[in-house]
């Protein structure tokens, strides 16, 4: 049975990857098609996540792992029917902010409910003030969709479609993405039904128990090998108007690891607060990739990673706190956890990296009054790793891809004048931090542009580890030199552009210990200037 179960487990993984690829092929938004800002997974009839697609972000996947249970409770399993499709963007029961839409589809076989497929995607607009941190409550941030039916027994709710159309700036893209989400679940549903027929199964409950039990046992075995220890770490980051502190304590136990965020700053008046579901997602991710990276991600492997955070903290913000940019703080959670893990398992985790995605969104208005929204995903550098340099312009921990210039310019009347690696932005060390990027953007001729910066690491760049130096900080400026905060909304004057410098990762170990050949290679490739090589590494040509 175990061999056959393993084969069927692998089959489920291939099904959810096909599910995710169907979403990428059919989505309207560039954030989904080009950056992969999505997730897809399958759940048993008890709502336990059994498999996730490789394509996708931890914040979506691990938060979506809990979202299906909310759907089961709110809809009621006794009212579900074949052909139903459920939808929500509730930040506290979905994936953390209104711009992420989660769609759940029940699977019936022989008249019985046997499983669920779920998927999430980031949409370009959801109404309200537009994507940014300047809202002061969730009510300002856009249209809220409670857990409800998008389709009932195959019939789409036209009233919901009409409400979305009149409340969003890019209705064709938003509604197209929702249909793509429903379609990708349908692909998974059909493949699962084919598998059940092939193996002569009435349901997947025995397979689900095998997956969850095996994954849980493997994760607990990995935890049992850890030293029993408790360690604390804090990180100060930009916040919105005032800095915020992320604090965590990691404690290892024989069968679980506990992360507690007591000591973290209270919620911010602006939209950088994090619903607890998203905090759990990234804290568990940080633990898992260090302690049990080879175990597949599912309900069983996630269960031994327990997370707590006091209410009324920025990482456990309750309704109606604004949460639009919850990822800017949420993406810094793994580095905060790593700082504690480094004290328990020295030489295992990387230095701090850029963390938050270097996202910006622009609103463009043409001479005829036509409006366009363009969302652009970009990345800074990751922290240096034990024995390896950090990765240049790579999104960690989200894992989403940087959007190509061509795709961004195709999405609206925007011009990318410059996009290149940023020399000297990686913190010096025995292993060097990854480089950030330079970017310069502006509107096409005849268009007015409003720019919404969604960055961090301006005042508090990524710290090095074990003697490594900090990475380069974020810079947001107009072409005339006018400087802006990392989180800001401003008009771009005619004839000007926005010049951006994205942050680099911290270094690891003393720069004096870096291999001189590695320094020479960095100079040759343009990763560091000769001046920085002499200053930081004592390099001589």
mmCIF file of N, CA and C in Angstrom, residues 42-48 68 71-73 75-86 104-117 149 189 192-193 196 201-205:
data_model
loop_
_atom_site.group_PDB
_atom_site.id
_atom_site.type_symbol
_atom_site.label_atom_id
_atom_site.label_comp_id
_atom_site.label_asym_id
_atom_site.label_seq_id
_atom_site.Cartn_x
_atom_site.Cartn_y
_atom_site.Cartn_z
ATOM 1 N N UNK A 42 -4.325 21.153 -3.154
ATOM 2 C CA UNK A 42 -5.423 20.214 -2.992
ATOM 3 C C UNK A 42 -5.569 19.874 -1.517
ATOM 4 N N UNK A 43 -6.815 19.665 -1.077
ATOM 5 C CA UNK A 43 -7.159 19.428 0.324
ATOM 6 C C UNK A 43 -8.089 18.229 0.410
ATOM 7 N N UNK A 44 -7.995 17.487 1.518
ATOM 8 C CA UNK A 44 -8.929 16.371 1.686
ATOM 9 C C UNK A 44 -10.265 16.898 2.195
ATOM 10 N N UNK A 45 -11.226 15.992 2.404
ATOM 11 C CA UNK A 45 -12.568 16.431 2.780
ATOM 12 C C UNK A 45 -12.616 17.012 4.189
ATOM 13 N N UNK A 46 -11.526 16.855 4.958
ATOM 14 C CA UNK A 46 -11.432 17.472 6.275
ATOM 15 C C UNK A 46 -10.753 18.847 6.210
ATOM 16 N N UNK A 47 -10.361 19.267 5.002
ATOM 17 C CA UNK A 47 -9.752 20.574 4.834
ATOM 18 C C UNK A 47 -8.256 20.611 5.068
ATOM 19 N N UNK A 48 -7.586 19.464 5.086
ATOM 20 C CA UNK A 48 -6.140 19.422 5.290
ATOM 21 C C UNK A 48 -5.427 19.538 3.945
ATOM 22 N N UNK A 68 -9.063 27.178 3.680
ATOM 23 C CA UNK A 68 -10.109 26.226 3.296
ATOM 24 C C UNK A 68 -10.995 25.862 4.482
ATOM 25 N N UNK A 71 -13.596 28.441 4.762
ATOM 26 C CA UNK A 71 -14.631 28.265 3.739
ATOM 27 C C UNK A 71 -15.599 27.152 4.138
ATOM 28 N N UNK A 72 -15.074 26.051 4.634
ATOM 29 C CA UNK A 72 -15.933 24.938 5.061
ATOM 30 C C UNK A 72 -16.892 25.384 6.155
ATOM 31 N N UNK A 73 -16.392 26.188 7.088
ATOM 32 C CA UNK A 73 -17.235 26.641 8.191
ATOM 33 C C UNK A 73 -18.275 27.651 7.717
ATOM 34 N N UNK A 75 -19.433 28.404 4.588
ATOM 35 C CA UNK A 75 -20.397 27.910 3.592
ATOM 36 C C UNK A 75 -21.249 26.782 4.172
ATOM 37 N N UNK A 76 -20.597 25.905 4.947
ATOM 38 C CA UNK A 76 -21.288 24.731 5.486
ATOM 39 C C UNK A 76 -21.194 23.567 4.518
ATOM 40 N N UNK A 77 -20.499 22.509 4.894
ATOM 41 C CA UNK A 77 -20.287 21.386 3.968
ATOM 42 C C UNK A 77 -21.599 20.723 3.562
ATOM 43 N N UNK A 78 -22.631 20.821 4.418
ATOM 44 C CA UNK A 78 -23.913 20.201 4.078
ATOM 45 C C UNK A 78 -24.679 20.979 3.016
ATOM 46 N N UNK A 79 -24.230 22.207 2.701
ATOM 47 C CA UNK A 79 -24.902 23.005 1.664
ATOM 48 C C UNK A 79 -24.115 23.010 0.360
ATOM 49 N N UNK A 80 -22.978 22.320 0.316
ATOM 50 C CA UNK A 80 -22.143 22.322 -0.883
ATOM 51 C C UNK A 80 -22.694 21.374 -1.935
ATOM 52 N N UNK A 81 -22.496 21.758 -3.204
ATOM 53 C CA UNK A 81 -22.982 20.951 -4.317
ATOM 54 C C UNK A 81 -21.936 20.892 -5.421
ATOM 55 N N UNK A 82 -22.042 19.861 -6.243
ATOM 56 C CA UNK A 82 -21.197 19.749 -7.416
ATOM 57 C C UNK A 82 -21.442 20.965 -8.313
ATOM 58 N N UNK A 83 -20.376 21.582 -8.793
ATOM 59 C CA UNK A 83 -20.504 22.778 -9.614
ATOM 60 C C UNK A 83 -20.378 24.075 -8.844
ATOM 61 N N UNK A 84 -20.292 23.997 -7.512
ATOM 62 C CA UNK A 84 -20.079 25.195 -6.700
ATOM 63 C C UNK A 84 -18.637 25.680 -6.830
ATOM 64 N N UNK A 85 -18.471 26.983 -6.718
ATOM 65 C CA UNK A 85 -17.154 27.602 -6.619
ATOM 66 C C UNK A 85 -17.275 28.721 -5.583
ATOM 67 N N UNK A 86 -16.363 28.763 -4.605
ATOM 68 C CA UNK A 86 -16.427 29.747 -3.518
ATOM 69 C C UNK A 86 -15.282 30.751 -3.673
ATOM 70 N N UNK A 104 -12.063 28.548 -3.993
ATOM 71 C CA UNK A 104 -12.098 27.167 -3.509
ATOM 72 C C UNK A 104 -13.208 26.420 -4.245
ATOM 73 N N UNK A 105 -12.887 25.213 -4.714
ATOM 74 C CA UNK A 105 -13.848 24.394 -5.452
ATOM 75 C C UNK A 105 -13.954 23.019 -4.804
ATOM 76 N N UNK A 106 -15.151 22.604 -4.385
ATOM 77 C CA UNK A 106 -15.308 21.256 -3.839
ATOM 78 C C UNK A 106 -15.340 20.215 -4.960
ATOM 79 N N UNK A 107 -14.842 19.024 -4.647
ATOM 80 C CA UNK A 107 -14.830 17.924 -5.610
ATOM 81 C C UNK A 107 -15.786 16.845 -5.124
ATOM 82 N N UNK A 108 -16.742 16.503 -5.969
ATOM 83 C CA UNK A 108 -17.687 15.436 -5.653
ATOM 84 C C UNK A 108 -17.406 14.239 -6.551
ATOM 85 N N UNK A 109 -17.506 13.054 -5.967
ATOM 86 C CA UNK A 109 -17.325 11.802 -6.701
ATOM 87 C C UNK A 109 -18.400 10.835 -6.230
ATOM 88 N N UNK A 110 -19.210 10.383 -7.150
ATOM 89 C CA UNK A 110 -20.302 9.488 -6.776
ATOM 90 C C UNK A 110 -21.279 10.136 -5.823
ATOM 91 N N UNK A 111 -21.449 11.444 -5.959
ATOM 92 C CA UNK A 111 -22.380 12.165 -5.101
ATOM 93 C C UNK A 111 -21.837 12.522 -3.738
ATOM 94 N N UNK A 112 -20.570 12.162 -3.451
ATOM 95 C CA UNK A 112 -19.973 12.433 -2.148
ATOM 96 C C UNK A 112 -18.860 13.475 -2.276
ATOM 97 N N UNK A 113 -18.771 14.365 -1.290
ATOM 98 C CA UNK A 113 -17.701 15.347 -1.247
ATOM 99 C C UNK A 113 -16.404 14.647 -0.848
ATOM 100 N N UNK A 114 -15.380 14.721 -1.705
ATOM 101 C CA UNK A 114 -14.155 13.967 -1.442
ATOM 102 C C UNK A 114 -12.911 14.845 -1.293
ATOM 103 N N UNK A 115 -12.948 16.087 -1.761
ATOM 104 C CA UNK A 115 -11.734 16.913 -1.719
ATOM 105 C C UNK A 115 -12.095 18.353 -2.063
ATOM 106 N N UNK A 116 -11.074 19.216 -1.981
ATOM 107 C CA UNK A 116 -11.195 20.609 -2.407
ATOM 108 C C UNK A 116 -9.936 20.994 -3.176
ATOM 109 N N UNK A 117 -10.113 21.847 -4.170
ATOM 110 C CA UNK A 117 -8.988 22.545 -4.780
ATOM 111 C C UNK A 117 -9.098 24.017 -4.421
ATOM 112 N N UNK A 149 -20.461 32.199 -2.549
ATOM 113 C CA UNK A 149 -20.440 31.443 -3.792
ATOM 114 C C UNK A 149 -20.140 32.361 -4.978
ATOM 115 N N UNK A 189 -9.738 19.476 -10.577
ATOM 116 C CA UNK A 189 -10.892 18.606 -10.301
ATOM 117 C C UNK A 189 -10.973 17.476 -11.320
ATOM 118 N N UNK A 192 -8.172 14.927 -10.792
ATOM 119 C CA UNK A 192 -8.380 14.093 -9.615
ATOM 120 C C UNK A 192 -9.442 13.034 -9.885
ATOM 121 N N UNK A 193 -10.524 13.430 -10.534
ATOM 122 C CA UNK A 193 -11.560 12.446 -10.854
ATOM 123 C C UNK A 193 -10.996 11.334 -11.740
ATOM 124 N N UNK A 196 -8.992 9.018 -9.471
ATOM 125 C CA UNK A 196 -9.862 8.168 -8.647
ATOM 126 C C UNK A 196 -10.418 7.023 -9.473
ATOM 127 N N UNK A 201 -10.876 4.255 -6.625
ATOM 128 C CA UNK A 201 -11.043 4.803 -5.280
ATOM 129 C C UNK A 201 -12.354 5.569 -5.162
ATOM 130 N N UNK A 202 -12.991 5.437 -4.020
ATOM 131 C CA UNK A 202 -14.202 6.212 -3.752
ATOM 132 C C UNK A 202 -13.859 7.582 -3.190
ATOM 133 N N UNK A 203 -12.697 7.690 -2.524
ATOM 134 C CA UNK A 203 -12.261 8.965 -1.953
ATOM 135 C C UNK A 203 -10.744 8.912 -1.786
ATOM 136 N N UNK A 204 -10.174 9.942 -1.154
ATOM 137 C CA UNK A 204 -8.717 9.986 -0.957
ATOM 138 C C UNK A 204 -8.356 10.007 0.527
ATOM 139 N N UNK A 205 -9.259 9.577 1.381
ATOM 140 C CA UNK A 205 -9.002 9.694 2.822
ATOM 141 C C UNK A 205 -7.839 8.832 3.287
#
